[in-house]
mmCIF file of C-alpha atoms and ligand atoms in Angstrom:
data_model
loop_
_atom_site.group_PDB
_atom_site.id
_atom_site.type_symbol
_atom_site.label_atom_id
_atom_site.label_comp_id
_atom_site.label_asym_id
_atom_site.label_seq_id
_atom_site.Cartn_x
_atom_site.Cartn_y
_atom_site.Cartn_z
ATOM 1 C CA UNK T 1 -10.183 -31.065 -9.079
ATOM 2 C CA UNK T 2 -10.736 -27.762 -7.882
ATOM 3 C CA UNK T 3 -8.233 -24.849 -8.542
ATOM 4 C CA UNK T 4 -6.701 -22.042 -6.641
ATOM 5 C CA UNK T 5 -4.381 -19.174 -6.366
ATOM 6 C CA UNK T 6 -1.822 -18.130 -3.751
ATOM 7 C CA UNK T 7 -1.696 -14.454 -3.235
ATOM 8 C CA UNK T 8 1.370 -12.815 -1.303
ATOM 9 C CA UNK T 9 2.061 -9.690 0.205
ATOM 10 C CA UNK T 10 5.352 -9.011 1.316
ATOM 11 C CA UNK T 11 6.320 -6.251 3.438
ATOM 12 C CA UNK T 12 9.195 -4.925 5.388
ATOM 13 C CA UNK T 13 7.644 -6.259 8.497
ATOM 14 C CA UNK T 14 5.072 -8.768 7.691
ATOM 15 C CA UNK T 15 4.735 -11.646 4.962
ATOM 16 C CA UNK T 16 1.024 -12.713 4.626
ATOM 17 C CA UNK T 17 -0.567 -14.965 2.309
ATOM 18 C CA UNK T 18 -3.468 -16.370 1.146
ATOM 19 C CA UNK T 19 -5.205 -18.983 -0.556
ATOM 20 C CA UNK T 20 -7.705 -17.617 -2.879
ATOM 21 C CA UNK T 21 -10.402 -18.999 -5.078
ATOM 22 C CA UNK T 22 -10.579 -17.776 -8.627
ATOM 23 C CA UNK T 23 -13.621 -16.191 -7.795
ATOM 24 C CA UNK T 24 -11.617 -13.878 -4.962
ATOM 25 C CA UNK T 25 -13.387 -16.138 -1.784
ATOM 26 C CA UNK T 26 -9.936 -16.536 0.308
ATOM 27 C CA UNK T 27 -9.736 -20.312 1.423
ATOM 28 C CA UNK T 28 -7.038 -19.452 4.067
ATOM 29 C CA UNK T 29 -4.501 -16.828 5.648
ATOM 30 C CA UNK T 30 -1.224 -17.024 6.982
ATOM 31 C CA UNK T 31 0.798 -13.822 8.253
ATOM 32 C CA UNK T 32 4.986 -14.210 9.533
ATOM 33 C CA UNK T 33 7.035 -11.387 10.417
ATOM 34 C CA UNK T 34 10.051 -10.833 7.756
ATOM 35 C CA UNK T 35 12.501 -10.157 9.623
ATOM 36 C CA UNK T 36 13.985 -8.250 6.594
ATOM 37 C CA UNK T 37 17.536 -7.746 9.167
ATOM 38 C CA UNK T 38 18.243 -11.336 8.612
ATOM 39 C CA UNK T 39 18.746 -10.433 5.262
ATOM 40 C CA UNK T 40 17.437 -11.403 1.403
ATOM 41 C CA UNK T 41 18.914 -15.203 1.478
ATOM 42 C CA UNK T 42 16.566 -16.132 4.734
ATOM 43 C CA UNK T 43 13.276 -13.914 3.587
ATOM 44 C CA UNK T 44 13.326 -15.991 0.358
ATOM 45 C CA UNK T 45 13.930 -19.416 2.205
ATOM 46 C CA UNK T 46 10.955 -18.527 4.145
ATOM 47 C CA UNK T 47 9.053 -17.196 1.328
ATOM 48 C CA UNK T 48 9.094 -20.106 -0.449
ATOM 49 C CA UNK T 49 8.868 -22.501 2.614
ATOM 50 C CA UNK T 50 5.441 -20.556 3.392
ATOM 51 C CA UNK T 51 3.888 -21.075 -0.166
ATOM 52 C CA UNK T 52 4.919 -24.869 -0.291
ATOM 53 C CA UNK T 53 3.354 -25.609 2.770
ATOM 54 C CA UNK T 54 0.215 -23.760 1.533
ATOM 55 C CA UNK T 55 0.270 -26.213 -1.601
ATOM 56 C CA UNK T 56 1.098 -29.119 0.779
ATOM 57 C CA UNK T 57 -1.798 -28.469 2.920
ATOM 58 C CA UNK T 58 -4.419 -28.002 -0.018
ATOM 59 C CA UNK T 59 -2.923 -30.553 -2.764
ATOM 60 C CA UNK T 60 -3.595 -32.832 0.444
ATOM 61 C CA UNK T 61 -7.250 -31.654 -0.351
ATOM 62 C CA UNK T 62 -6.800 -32.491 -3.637
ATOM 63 C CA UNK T 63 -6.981 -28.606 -4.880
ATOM 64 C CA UNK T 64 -4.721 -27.668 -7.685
ATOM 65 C CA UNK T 65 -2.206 -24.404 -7.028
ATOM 66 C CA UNK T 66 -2.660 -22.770 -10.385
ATOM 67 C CA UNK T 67 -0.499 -19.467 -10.050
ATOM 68 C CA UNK T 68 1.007 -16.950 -7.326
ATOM 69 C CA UNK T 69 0.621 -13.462 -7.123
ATOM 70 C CA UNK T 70 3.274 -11.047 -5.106
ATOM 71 C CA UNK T 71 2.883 -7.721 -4.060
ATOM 72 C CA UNK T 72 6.315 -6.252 -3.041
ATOM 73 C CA UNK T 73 7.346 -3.067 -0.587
ATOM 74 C CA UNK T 74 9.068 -1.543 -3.968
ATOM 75 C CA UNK T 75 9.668 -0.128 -7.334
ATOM 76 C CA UNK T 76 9.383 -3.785 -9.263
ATOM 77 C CA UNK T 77 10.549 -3.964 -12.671
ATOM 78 C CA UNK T 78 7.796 -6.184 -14.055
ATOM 79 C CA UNK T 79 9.351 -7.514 -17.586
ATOM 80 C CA UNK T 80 12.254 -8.320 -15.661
ATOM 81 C CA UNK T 81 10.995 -9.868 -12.261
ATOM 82 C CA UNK T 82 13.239 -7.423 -10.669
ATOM 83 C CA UNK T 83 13.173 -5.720 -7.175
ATOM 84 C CA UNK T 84 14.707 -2.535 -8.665
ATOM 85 C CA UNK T 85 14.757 -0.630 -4.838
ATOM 86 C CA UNK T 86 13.411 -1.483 -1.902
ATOM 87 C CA UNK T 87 13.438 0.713 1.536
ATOM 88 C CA UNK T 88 12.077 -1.188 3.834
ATOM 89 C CA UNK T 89 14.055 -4.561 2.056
ATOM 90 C CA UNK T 90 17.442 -3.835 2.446
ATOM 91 C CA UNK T 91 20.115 -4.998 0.213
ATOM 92 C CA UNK T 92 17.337 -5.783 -2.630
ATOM 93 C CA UNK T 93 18.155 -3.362 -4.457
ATOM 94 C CA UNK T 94 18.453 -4.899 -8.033
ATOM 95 C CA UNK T 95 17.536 -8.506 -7.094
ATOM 96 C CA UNK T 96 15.652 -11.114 -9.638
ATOM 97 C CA UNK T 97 13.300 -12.383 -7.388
ATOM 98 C CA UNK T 98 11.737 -14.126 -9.872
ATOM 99 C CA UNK T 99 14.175 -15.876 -11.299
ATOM 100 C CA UNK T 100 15.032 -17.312 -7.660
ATOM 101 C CA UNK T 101 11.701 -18.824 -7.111
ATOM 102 C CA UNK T 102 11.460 -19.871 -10.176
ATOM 103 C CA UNK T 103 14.012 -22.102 -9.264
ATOM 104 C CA UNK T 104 12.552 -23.619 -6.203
ATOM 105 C CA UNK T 105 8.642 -22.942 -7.278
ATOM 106 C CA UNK T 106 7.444 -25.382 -10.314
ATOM 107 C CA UNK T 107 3.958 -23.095 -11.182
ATOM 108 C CA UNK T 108 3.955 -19.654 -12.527
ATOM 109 C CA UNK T 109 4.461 -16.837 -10.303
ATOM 110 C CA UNK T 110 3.568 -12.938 -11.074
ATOM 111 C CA UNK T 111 4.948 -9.726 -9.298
ATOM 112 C CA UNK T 112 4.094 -6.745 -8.715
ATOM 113 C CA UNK T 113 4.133 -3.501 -6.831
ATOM 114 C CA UNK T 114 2.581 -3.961 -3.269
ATOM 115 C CA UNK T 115 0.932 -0.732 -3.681
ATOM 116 C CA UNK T 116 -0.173 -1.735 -6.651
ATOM 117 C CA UNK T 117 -1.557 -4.587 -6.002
ATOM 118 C CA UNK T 118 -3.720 -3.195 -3.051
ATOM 119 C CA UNK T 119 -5.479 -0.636 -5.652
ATOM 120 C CA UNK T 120 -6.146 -3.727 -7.809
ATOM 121 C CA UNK T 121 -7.626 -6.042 -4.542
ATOM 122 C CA UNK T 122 -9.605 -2.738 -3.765
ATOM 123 C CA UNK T 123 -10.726 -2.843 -7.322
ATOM 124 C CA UNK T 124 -12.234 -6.242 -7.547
ATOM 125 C CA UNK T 125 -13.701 -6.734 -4.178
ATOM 126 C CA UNK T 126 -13.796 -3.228 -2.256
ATOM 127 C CA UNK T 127 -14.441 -0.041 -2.723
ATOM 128 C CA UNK T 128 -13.350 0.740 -6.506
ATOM 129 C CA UNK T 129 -15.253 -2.023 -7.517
ATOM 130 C CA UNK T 130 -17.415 -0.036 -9.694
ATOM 131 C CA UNK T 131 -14.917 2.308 -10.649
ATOM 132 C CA UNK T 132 -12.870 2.981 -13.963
ATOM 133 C CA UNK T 133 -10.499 5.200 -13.147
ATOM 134 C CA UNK T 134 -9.292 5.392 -9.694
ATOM 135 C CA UNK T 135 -6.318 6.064 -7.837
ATOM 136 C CA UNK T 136 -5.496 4.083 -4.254
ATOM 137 C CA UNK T 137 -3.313 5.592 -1.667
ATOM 138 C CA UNK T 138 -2.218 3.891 1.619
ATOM 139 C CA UNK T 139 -1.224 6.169 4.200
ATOM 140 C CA UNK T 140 0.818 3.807 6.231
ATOM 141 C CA UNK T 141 4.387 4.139 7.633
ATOM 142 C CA UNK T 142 5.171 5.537 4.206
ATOM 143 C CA UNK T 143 2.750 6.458 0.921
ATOM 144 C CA UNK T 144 1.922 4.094 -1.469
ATOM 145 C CA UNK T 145 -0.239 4.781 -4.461
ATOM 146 C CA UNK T 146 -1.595 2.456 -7.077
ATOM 147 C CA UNK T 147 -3.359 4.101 -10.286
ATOM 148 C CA UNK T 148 -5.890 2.321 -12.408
ATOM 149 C CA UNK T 149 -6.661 3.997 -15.532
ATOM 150 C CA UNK T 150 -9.546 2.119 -17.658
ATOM 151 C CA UNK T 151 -9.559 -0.603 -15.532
ATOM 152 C CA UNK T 152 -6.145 -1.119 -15.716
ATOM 153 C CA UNK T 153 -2.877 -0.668 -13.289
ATOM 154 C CA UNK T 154 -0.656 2.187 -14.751
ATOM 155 C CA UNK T 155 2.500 0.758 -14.802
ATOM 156 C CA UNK T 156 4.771 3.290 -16.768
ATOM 157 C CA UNK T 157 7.246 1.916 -19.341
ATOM 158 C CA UNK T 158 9.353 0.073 -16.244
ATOM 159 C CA UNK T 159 6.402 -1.051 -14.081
ATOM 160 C CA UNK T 160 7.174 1.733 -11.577
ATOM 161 C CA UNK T 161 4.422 4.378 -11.930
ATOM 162 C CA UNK T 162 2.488 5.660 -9.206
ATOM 163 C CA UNK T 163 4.659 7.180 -6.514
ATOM 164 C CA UNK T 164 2.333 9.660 -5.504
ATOM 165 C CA UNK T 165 4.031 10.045 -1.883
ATOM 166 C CA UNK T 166 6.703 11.282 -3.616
ATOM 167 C CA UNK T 167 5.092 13.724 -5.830
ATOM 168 C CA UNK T 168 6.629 17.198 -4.424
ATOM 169 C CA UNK T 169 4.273 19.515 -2.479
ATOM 170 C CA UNK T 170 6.929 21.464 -0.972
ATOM 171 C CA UNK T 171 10.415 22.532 -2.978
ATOM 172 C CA UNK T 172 11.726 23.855 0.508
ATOM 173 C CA UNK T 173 9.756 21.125 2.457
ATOM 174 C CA UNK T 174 11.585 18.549 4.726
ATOM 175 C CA UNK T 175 13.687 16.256 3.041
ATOM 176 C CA UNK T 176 12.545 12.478 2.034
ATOM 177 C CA UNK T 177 13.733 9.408 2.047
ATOM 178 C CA UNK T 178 13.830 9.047 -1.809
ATOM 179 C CA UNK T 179 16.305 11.916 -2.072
ATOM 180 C CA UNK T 180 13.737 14.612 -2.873
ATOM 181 C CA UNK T 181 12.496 17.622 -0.440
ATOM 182 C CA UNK T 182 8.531 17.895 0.472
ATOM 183 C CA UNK T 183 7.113 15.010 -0.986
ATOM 184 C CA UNK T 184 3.465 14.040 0.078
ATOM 185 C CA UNK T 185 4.974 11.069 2.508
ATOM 186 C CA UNK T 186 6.207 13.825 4.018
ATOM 187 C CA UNK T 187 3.348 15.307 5.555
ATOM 188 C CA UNK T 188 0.330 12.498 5.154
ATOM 189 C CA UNK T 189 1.871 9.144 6.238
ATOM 190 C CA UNK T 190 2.498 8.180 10.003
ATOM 191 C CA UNK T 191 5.713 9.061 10.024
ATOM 192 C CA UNK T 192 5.240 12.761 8.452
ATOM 193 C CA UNK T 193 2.045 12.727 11.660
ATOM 194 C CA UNK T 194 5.376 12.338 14.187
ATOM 195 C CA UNK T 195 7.693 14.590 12.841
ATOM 196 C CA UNK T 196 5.002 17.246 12.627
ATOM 197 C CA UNK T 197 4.010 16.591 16.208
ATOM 198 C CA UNK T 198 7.730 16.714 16.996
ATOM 199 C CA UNK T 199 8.495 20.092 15.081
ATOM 200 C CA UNK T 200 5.826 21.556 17.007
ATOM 201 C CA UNK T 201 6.989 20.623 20.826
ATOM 202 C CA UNK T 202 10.589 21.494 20.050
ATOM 203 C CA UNK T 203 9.460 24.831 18.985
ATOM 204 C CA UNK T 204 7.845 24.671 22.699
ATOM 205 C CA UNK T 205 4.021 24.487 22.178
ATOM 206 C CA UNK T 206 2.262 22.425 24.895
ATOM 207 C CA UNK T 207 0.578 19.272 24.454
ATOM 208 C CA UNK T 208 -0.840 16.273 27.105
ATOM 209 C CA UNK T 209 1.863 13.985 24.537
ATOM 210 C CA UNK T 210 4.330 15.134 26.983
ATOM 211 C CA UNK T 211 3.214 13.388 30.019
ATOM 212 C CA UNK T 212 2.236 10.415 28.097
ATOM 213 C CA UNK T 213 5.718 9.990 27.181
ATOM 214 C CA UNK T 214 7.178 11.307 30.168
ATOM 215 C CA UNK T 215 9.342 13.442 27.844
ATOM 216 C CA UNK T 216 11.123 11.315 25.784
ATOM 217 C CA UNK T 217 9.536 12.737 22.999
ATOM 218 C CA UNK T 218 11.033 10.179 20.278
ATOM 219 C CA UNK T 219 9.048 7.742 21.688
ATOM 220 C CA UNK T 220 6.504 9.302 20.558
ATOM 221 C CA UNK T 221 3.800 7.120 17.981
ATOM 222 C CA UNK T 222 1.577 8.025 15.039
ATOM 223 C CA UNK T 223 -1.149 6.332 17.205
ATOM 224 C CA UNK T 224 -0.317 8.234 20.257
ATOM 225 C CA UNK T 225 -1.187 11.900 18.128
ATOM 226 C CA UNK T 226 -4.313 9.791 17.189
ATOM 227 C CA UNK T 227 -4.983 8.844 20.696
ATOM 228 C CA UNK T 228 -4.479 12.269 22.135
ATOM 229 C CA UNK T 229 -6.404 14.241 19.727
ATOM 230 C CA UNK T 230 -9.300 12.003 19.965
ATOM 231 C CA UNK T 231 -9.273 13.191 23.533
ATOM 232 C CA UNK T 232 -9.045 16.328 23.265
ATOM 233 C CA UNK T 233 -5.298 17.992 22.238
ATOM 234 C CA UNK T 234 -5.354 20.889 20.145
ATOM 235 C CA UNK T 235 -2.266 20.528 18.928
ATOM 236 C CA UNK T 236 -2.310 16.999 17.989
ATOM 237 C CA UNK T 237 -6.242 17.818 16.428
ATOM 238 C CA UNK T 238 -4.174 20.525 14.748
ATOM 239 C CA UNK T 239 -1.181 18.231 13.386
ATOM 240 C CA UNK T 240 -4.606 15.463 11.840
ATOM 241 C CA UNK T 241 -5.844 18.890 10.096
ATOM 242 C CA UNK T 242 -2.129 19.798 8.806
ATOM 243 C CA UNK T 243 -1.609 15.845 7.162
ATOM 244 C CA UNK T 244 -5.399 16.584 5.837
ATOM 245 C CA UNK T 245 -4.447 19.883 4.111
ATOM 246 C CA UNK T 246 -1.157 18.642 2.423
ATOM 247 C CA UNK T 247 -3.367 15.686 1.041
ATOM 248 C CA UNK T 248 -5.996 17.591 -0.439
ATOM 249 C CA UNK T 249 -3.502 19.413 -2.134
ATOM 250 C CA UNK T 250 -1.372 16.070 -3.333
ATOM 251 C CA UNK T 251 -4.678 14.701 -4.337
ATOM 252 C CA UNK T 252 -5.992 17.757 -6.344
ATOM 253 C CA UNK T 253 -2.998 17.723 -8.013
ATOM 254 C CA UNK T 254 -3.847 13.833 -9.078
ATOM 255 C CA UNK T 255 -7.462 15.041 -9.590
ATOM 256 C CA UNK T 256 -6.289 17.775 -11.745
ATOM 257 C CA UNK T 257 -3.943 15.317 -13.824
ATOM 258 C CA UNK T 258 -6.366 12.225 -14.540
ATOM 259 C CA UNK T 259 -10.325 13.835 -14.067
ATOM 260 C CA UNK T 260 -10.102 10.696 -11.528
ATOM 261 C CA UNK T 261 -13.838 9.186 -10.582
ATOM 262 C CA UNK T 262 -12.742 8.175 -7.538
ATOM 263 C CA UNK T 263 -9.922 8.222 -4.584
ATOM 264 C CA UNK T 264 -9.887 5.543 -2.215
ATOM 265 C CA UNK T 265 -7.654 5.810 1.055
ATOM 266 C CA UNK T 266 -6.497 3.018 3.036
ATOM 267 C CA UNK T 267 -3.756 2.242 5.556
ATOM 268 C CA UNK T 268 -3.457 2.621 9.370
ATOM 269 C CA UNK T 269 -3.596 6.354 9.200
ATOM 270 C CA UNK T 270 -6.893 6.561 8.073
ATOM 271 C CA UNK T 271 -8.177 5.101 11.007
ATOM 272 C CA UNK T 272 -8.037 9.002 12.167
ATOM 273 C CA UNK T 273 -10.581 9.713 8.771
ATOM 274 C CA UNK T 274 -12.696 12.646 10.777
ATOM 275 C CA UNK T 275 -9.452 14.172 12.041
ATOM 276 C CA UNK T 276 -8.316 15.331 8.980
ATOM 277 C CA UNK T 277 -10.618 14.618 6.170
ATOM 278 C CA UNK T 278 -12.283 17.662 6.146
ATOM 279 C CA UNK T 279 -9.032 19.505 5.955
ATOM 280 C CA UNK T 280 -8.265 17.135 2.619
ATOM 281 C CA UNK T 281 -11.950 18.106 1.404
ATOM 282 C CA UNK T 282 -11.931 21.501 1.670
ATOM 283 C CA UNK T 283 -7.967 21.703 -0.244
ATOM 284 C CA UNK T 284 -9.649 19.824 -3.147
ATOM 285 C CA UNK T 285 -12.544 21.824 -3.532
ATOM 286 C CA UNK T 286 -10.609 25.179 -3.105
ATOM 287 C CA UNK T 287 -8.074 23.545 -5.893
ATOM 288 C CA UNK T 288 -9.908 21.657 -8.250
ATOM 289 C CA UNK T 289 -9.553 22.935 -11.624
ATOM 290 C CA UNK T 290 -12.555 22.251 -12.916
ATOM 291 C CA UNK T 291 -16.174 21.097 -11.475
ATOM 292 C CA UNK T 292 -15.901 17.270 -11.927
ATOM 293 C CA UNK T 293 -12.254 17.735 -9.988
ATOM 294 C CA UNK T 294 -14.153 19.390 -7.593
ATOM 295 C CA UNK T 295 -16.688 16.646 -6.913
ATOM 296 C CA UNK T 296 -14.148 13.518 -7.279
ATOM 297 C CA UNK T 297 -15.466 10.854 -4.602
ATOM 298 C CA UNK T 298 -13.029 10.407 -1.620
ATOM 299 C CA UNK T 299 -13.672 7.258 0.204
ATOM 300 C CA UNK T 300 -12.394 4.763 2.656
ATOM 301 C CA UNK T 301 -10.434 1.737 1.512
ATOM 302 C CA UNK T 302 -12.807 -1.474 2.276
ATOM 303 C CA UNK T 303 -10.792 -4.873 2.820
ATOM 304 C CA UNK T 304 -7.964 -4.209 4.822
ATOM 305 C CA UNK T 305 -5.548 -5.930 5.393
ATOM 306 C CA UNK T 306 -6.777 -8.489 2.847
ATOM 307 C CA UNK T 307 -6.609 -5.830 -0.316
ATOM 308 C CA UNK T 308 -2.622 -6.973 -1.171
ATOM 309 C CA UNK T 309 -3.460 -10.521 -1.300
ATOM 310 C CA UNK T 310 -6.477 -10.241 -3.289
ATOM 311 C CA UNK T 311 -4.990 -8.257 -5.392
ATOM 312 C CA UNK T 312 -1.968 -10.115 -6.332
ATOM 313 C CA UNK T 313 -4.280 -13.339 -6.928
ATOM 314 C CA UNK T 314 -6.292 -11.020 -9.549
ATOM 315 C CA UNK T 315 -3.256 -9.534 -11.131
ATOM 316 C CA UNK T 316 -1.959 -13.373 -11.577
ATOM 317 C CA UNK T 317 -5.386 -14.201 -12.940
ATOM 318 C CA UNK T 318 -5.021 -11.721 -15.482
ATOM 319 C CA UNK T 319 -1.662 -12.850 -16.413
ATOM 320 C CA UNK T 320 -2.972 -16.156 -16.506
ATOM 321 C CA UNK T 321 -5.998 -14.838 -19.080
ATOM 322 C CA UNK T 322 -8.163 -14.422 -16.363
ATOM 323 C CA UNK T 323 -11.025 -12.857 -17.982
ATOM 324 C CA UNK T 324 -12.724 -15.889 -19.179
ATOM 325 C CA UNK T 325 -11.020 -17.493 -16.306
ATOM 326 C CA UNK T 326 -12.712 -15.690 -13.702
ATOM 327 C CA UNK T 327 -16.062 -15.667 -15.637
ATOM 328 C CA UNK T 328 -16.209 -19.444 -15.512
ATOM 329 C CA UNK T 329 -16.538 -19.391 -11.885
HETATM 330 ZN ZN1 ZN G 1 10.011 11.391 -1.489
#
């Protein structure tokens, strides 16, 4: 009978899931919206109704579900299976997840930061897979940042290391969501791209955006900027350089702290890579405390939307003693 792992990666707007071979091949996909508004009680319902019909449809097959990974939107206390705070899951906020499926889910089940769990997907099957040391940021709505030190996740002595959106670039900077002023998120995620965009037309400086949104400037979109500095806006090329800049210096900073081989960047934002990744570059190299910070490699994240998934199933395979697990396969 042949074996297999479900990996999961929740998110404030979308579940998806997998089915993954131990050997990282994924067998099948399935993506519902949350609908985190409904609140916790319905997400889980649905949680669990999505990973029992994934076992229905491949014990029908006669595969065996051997383990399920998670990758959460939030700071996940891991000895604990606890959602310790979530922003985009509201009214998680000190929730044992894990003990509720447990309850309904009869095979063992693993969580973990979603962030997290993206640096480890990018890790086996993308682009850290030759890498050590590493860190993974995904510049999305918000920042999240996995770090994997010696081949390992860094989890901290809770399980909730690696906030690098909301290390502090600015003391005086805008405040954050997390409570703190200036923080990375700030500047280099889609929402920082917006509010920089709409600093900079309230202070009256002209740009084709307000046409395009026949002046209702909150309507405004991340991928709007994008749109309009591919074609031409200075002011929304000069917004892609700004986010570039303010991640350079977040990153040399990270550089600086671990001698890091490698920093791979995923998420929607980086879709606009040439817009700002100079910018980010050239703030590394002017900041880089020594000459191996200097010449860290900055790449593009490899698997997309597939990275979370994968990387839960491998972070359940470890738990599971995947090492001579996976090498069987
Ligand atoms: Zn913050």
């Amino acid at each position: 009978m042949s074996e297999y792992l479900i990996g999961v990666d929740l998110g404030g707007t979308n579940i998806r899931a997998a089915a993954v071979s131990p050997s990282g091949s994924i067998l099948d996909r399935i993506s519902i919206p949350t609908q985190a508004y409904q609140g916790r009680r319905a997400v889980v319902k649905r949680l669990i109704e999505l990973i029992r019909g994934i076992e229905e449809k491949f014990g029908k097959k006669g595969q065996r579900l051997v383990g399920v990974g998670m990758g959460i939107a939030g700071a996940i206390y891991l000895n604990r299976g606890l959602v310790s705070r979530s922003p985009n899951l509201e009214g998680w906020e000190n929730f044992k997840l894990m003990d509720r499926l447990q309850k309904y889910l009869d095979f063992p089940i693993f969580l973990e930061n979603d962030a997290n769990a993206i640096a480890l997907g990018e890790k086996w099957k993308g682009a850290g897979k030759k890498a050590e040391s590493f860190c993974c940021l995904t510049l999305g709505t918000g920042i999240g940042g996995g770090i994997i030190l010696n081949n390992k996740i860094w989890h901290g002595v809770d399980g909730t290391a690696g906030e690098i959106g909301h290390t502090t670039l600015d003391p005086q900077g805008p405040p954050c969501n997390c409570g703190s002023n200036g923080c990375l998120e700030i500047y280099a995620s889609a929402t920082g791209i917006k509010r920089m965009v709409l600093e900079k037309i309230r202070e009256g400086n002209k740009s084709s955006l307000l046409k395009k949104c026949q002046n209702k400037i909150e309507d405004i979109t991340a991928k709007m900027v994008y749109d309009s500095a591919k074609d031409g806006d200075e002011l929304c090329q000069g917004v892609f350089r700004e986010m570039g800049r303010y991640l350079g210096i977040g990153l040399a900073n990270l550089i600086n702290l671990l001698n890091l081989e490698l920093i791979v960047l995923g998420g929607k934002v980086t879709q606009a890579w040439n817009l700002f990744i100079g910018e980010t570059r050239k703030e590394i190299k002017k900041r880089g405390f020594t000459p191996s910070a200097k010449r860290t490699k900055i790449t593009k994240a490899k698997l997309g939307d597939d990275a979370g998934v994968l990387g839960a199933v491998y972070f359940a395979l470890e738990k599971l003693g995947g090492e001579q697990r996976r090498r069987q396969y």
